[in-house]
PDB file of C-alpha atoms in Angstrom:
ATOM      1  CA  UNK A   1     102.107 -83.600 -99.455  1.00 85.00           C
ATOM      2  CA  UNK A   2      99.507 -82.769-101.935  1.00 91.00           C
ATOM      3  CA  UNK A   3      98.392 -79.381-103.469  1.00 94.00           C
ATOM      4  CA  UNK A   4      94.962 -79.895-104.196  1.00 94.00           C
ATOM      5  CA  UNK A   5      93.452 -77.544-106.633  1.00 94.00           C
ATOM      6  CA  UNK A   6      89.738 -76.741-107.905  1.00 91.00           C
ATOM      7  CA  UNK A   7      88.832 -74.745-110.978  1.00 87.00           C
ATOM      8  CA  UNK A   8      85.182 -73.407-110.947  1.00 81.00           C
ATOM      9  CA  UNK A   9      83.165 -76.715-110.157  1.00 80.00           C
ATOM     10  CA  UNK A  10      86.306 -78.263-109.256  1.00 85.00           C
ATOM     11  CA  UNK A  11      86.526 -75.915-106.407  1.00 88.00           C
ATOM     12  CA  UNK A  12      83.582 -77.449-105.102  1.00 84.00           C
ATOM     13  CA  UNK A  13      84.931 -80.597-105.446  1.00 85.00           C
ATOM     14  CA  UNK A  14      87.828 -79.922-103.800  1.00 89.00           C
ATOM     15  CA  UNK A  15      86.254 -78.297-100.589  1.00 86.00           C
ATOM     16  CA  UNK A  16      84.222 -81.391-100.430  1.00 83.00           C
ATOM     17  CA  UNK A  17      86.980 -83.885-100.641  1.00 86.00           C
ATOM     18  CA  UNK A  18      88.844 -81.642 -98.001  1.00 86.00           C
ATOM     19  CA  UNK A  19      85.917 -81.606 -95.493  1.00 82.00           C
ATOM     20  CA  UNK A  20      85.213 -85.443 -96.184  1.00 81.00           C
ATOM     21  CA  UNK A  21      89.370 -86.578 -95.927  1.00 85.00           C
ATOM     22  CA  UNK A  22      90.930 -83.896 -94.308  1.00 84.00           C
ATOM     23  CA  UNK A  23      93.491 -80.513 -95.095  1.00 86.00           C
ATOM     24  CA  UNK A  24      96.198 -81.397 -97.746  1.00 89.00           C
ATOM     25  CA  UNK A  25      99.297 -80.070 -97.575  1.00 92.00           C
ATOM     26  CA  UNK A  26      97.442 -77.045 -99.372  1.00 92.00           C
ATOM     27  CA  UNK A  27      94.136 -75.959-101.289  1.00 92.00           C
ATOM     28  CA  UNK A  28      93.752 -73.947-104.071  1.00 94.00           C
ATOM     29  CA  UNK A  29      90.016 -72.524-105.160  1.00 91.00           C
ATOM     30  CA  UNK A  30      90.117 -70.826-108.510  1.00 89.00           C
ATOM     31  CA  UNK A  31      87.148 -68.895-109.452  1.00 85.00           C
ATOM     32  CA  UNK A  32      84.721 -70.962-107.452  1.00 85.00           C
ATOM     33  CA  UNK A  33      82.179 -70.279-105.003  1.00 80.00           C
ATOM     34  CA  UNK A  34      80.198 -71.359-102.313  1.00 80.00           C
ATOM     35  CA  UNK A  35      76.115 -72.883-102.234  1.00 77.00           C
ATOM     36  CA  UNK A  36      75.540 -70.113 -99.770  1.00 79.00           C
ATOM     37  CA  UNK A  37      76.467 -67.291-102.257  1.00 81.00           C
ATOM     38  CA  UNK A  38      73.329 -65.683-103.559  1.00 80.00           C
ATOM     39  CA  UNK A  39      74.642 -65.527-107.189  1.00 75.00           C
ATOM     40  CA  UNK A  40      75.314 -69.545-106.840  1.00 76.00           C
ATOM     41  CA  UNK A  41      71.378 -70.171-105.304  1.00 78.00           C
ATOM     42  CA  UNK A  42      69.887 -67.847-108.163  1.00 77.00           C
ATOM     43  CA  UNK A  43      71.335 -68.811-111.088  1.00 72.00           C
ATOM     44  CA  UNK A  44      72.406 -72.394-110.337  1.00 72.00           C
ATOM     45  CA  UNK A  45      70.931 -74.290-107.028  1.00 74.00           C
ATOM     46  CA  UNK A  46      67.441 -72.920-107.545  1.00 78.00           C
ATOM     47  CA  UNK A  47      66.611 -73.755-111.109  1.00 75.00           C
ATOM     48  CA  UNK A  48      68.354 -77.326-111.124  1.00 73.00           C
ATOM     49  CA  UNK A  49      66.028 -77.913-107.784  1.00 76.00           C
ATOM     50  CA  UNK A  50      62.989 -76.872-110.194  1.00 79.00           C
ATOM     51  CA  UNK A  51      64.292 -78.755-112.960  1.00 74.00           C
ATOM     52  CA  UNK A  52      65.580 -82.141-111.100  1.00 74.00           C
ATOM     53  CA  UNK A  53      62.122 -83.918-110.679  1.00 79.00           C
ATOM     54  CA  UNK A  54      61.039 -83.297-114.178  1.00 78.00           C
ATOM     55  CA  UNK A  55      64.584 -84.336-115.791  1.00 74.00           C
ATOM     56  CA  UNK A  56      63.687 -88.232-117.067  1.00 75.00           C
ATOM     57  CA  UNK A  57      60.438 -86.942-118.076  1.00 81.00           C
ATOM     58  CA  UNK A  58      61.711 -84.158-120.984  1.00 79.00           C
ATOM     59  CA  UNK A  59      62.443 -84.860-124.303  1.00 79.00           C
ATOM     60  CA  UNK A  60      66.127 -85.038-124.964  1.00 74.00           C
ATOM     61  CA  UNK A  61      65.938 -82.318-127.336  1.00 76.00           C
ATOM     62  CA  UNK A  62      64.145 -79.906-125.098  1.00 78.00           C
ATOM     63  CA  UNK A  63      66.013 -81.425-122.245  1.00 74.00           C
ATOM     64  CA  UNK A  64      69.341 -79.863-124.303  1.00 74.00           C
ATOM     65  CA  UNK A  65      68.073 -76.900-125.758  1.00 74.00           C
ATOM     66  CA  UNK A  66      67.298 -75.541-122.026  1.00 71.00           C
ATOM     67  CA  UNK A  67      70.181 -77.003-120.607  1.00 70.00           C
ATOM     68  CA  UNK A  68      72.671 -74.639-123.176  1.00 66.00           C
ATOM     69  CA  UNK A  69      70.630 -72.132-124.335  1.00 66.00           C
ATOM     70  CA  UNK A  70      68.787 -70.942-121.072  1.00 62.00           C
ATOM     71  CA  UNK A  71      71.435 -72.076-118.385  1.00 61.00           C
ATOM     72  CA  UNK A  72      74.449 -71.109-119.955  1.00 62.00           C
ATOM     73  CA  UNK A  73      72.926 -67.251-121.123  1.00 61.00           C
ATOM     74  CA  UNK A  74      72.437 -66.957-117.321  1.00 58.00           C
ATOM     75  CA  UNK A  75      76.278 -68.222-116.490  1.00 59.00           C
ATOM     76  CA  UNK A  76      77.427 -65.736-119.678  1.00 61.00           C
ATOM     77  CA  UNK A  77      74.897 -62.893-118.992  1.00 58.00           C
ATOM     78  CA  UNK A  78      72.756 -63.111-121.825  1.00 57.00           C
ATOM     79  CA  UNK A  79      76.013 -62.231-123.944  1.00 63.00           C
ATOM     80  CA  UNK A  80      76.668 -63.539-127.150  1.00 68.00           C
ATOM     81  CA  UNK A  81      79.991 -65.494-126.773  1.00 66.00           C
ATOM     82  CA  UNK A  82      80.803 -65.756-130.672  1.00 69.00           C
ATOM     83  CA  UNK A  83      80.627 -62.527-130.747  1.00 76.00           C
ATOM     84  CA  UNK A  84      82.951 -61.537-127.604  1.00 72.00           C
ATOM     85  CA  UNK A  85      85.862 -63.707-129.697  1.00 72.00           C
ATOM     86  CA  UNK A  86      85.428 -62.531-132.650  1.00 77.00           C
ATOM     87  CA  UNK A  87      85.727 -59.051-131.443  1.00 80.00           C
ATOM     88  CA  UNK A  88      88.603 -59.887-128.862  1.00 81.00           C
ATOM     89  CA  UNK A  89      90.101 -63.169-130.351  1.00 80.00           C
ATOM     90  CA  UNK A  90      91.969 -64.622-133.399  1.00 85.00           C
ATOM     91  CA  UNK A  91      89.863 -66.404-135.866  1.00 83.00           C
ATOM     92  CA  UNK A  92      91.747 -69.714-134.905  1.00 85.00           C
ATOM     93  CA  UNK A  93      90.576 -69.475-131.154  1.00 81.00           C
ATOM     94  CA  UNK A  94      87.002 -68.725-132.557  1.00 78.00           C
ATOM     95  CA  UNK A  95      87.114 -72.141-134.569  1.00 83.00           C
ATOM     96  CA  UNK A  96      89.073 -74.258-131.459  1.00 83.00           C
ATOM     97  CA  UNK A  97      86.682 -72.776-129.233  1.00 75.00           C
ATOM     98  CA  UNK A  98      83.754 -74.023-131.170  1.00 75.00           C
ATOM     99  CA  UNK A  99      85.020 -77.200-131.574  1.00 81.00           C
ATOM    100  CA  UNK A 100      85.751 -77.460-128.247  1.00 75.00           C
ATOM    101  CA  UNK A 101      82.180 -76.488-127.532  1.00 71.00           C
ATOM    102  CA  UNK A 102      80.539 -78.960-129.501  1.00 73.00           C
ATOM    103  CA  UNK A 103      82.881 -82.300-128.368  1.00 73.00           C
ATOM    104  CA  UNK A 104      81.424 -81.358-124.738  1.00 65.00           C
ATOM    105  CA  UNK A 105      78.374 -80.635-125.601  1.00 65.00           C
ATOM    106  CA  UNK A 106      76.640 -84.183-125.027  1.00 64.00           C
ATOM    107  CA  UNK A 107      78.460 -85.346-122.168  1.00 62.00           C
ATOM    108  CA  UNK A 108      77.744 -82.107-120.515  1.00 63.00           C
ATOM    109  CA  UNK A 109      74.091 -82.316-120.893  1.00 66.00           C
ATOM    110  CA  UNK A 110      73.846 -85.935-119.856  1.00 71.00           C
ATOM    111  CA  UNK A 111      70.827 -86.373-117.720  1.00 70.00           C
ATOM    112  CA  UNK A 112      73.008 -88.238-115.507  1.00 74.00           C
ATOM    113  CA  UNK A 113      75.820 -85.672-115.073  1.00 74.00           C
ATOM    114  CA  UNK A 114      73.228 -83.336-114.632  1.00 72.00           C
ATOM    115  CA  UNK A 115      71.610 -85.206-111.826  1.00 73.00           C
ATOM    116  CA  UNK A 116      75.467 -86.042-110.494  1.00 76.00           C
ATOM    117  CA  UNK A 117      75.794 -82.070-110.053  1.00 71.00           C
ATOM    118  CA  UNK A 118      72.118 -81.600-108.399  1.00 72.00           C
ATOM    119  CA  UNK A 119      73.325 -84.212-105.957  1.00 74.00           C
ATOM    120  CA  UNK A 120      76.493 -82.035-105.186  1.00 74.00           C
ATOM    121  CA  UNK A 121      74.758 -79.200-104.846  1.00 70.00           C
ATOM    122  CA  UNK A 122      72.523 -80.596-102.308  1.00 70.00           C
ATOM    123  CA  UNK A 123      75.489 -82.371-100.336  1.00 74.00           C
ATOM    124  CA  UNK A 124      77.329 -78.939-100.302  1.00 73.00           C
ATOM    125  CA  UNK A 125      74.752 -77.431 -98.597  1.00 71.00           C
ATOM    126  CA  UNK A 126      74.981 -80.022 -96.177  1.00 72.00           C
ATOM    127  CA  UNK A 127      78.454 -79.994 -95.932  1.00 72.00           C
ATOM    128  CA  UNK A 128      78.938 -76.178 -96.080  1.00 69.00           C
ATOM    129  CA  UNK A 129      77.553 -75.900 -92.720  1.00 59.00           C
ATOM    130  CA  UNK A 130      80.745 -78.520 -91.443  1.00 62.00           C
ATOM    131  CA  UNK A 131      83.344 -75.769 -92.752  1.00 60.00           C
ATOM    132  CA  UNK A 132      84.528 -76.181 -89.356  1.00 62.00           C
ATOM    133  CA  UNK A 133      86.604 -78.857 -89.833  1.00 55.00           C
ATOM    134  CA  UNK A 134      88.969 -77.199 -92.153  1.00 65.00           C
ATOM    135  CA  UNK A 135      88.974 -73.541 -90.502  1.00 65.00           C
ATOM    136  CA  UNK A 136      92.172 -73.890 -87.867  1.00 68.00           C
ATOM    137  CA  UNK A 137      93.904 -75.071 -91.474  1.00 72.00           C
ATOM    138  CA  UNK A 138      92.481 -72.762 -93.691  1.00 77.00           C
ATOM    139  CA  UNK A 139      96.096 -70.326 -93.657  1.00 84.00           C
ATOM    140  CA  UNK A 140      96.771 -73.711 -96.429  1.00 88.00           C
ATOM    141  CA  UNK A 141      93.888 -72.003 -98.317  1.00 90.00           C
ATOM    142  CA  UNK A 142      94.711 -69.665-101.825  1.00 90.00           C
ATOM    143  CA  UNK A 143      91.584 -68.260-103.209  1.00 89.00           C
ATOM    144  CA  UNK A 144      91.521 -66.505-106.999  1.00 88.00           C
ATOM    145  CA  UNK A 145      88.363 -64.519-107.395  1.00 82.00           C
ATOM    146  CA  UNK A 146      86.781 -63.273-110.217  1.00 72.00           C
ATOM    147  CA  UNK A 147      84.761 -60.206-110.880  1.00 69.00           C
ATOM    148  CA  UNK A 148      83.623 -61.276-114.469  1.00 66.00           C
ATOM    149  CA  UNK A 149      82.130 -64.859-113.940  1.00 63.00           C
ATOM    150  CA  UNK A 150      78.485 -64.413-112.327  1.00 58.00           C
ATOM    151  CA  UNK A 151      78.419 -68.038-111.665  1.00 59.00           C
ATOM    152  CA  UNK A 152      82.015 -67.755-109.827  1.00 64.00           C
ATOM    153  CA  UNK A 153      81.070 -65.585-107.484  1.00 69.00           C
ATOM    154  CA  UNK A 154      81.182 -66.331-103.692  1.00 76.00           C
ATOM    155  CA  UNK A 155      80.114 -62.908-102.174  1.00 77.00           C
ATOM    156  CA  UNK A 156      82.635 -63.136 -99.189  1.00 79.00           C
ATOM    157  CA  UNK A 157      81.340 -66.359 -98.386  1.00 80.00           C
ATOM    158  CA  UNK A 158      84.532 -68.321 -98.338  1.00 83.00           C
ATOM    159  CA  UNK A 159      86.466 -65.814 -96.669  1.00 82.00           C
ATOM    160  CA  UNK A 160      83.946 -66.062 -94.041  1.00 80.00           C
ATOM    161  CA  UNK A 161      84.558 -70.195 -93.990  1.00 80.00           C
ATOM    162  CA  UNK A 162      88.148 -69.904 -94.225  1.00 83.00           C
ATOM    163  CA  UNK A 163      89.372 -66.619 -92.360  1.00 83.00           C
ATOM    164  CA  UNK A 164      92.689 -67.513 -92.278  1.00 86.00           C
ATOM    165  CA  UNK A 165      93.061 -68.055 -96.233  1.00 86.00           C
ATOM    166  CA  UNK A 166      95.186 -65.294 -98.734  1.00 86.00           C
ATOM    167  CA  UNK A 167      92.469 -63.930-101.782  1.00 85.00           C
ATOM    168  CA  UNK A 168      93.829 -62.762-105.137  1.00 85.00           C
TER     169      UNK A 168
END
């Protein structure tokens, strides 16, 4: 009798654990996406593919400075996300954001993380082509889109997976 729910990479997560286990008594994706979707392979699949072999081999410094300046401009855009709160956001959020920011910072750009979430990539893409399994279930299925996140983005992909599910 469990709701299982998956928040951006979470959703992946949860689609995995469902394909691996079996339906729960319901899934929820929330502004995730699928390996197939085009926005997914450009910005995320096909640079940590490039980057993979070479990971043990860069600098930690460099290794960081690409991971959040380069990576996360493409996730945001090339937007400046200071300035998006300060324009749209207390000064308080500004200043819990930040800290926020910089408490995740190194375990976020952890070599080993970052290979952990090459490795899921590559086992989605596996297991994306299994979607079968969940399909006669997938009226248990809630998706939330997004039209703002580029990396959340599944292009109809998921609907295709899961016909059955209800998008909002």
């Amino acid at each position: 009798s469990v709701v299982l729910y998956g928040l951006s990479l979470g959703g992946f997560l949860a689609q995995s654990y469902i394909r691996k286990y079996g339906m729960t008594k319901a899934l929820i994706l929330s502004h995730t996406g699928s390996v197939k979707s085009p926005s997914i392979r450009k910005s995320v699949i096909q640079p940590l593919k490039y980057i993979t072999p070479f990971i043990k081999f860069i600098p930690t410094k460099v290794f960081k400075f690409i991971l959040i300046r380069v990576m996360l401009r493409a996730q945001l855009r090339n937007q400046n996300v200071m300035d998006l709160y300060a324009k749209y956001a207390p000064a308080y959020i500004t200043e819990r954001t930040v800290e926020y920011g910089k408490r995740f910072e190194n375990p976020l750009s952890d070599r080993y993380f970052i290979q952990s979430i090459t490795n899921l990539g590559l086992d989605m893409e596996k297991e994306e082509l299994s979607h079968e399994v969940i399909r006669n279930d997938s009226n248990r299925i809630l998706i939330f889109k997004t039209e703002n996140d580029p990396l959340a983005q599944d292009n109809g992909v998921l609907k295709k997976y899961y016909p059955n599910t209800t998008e909002h």
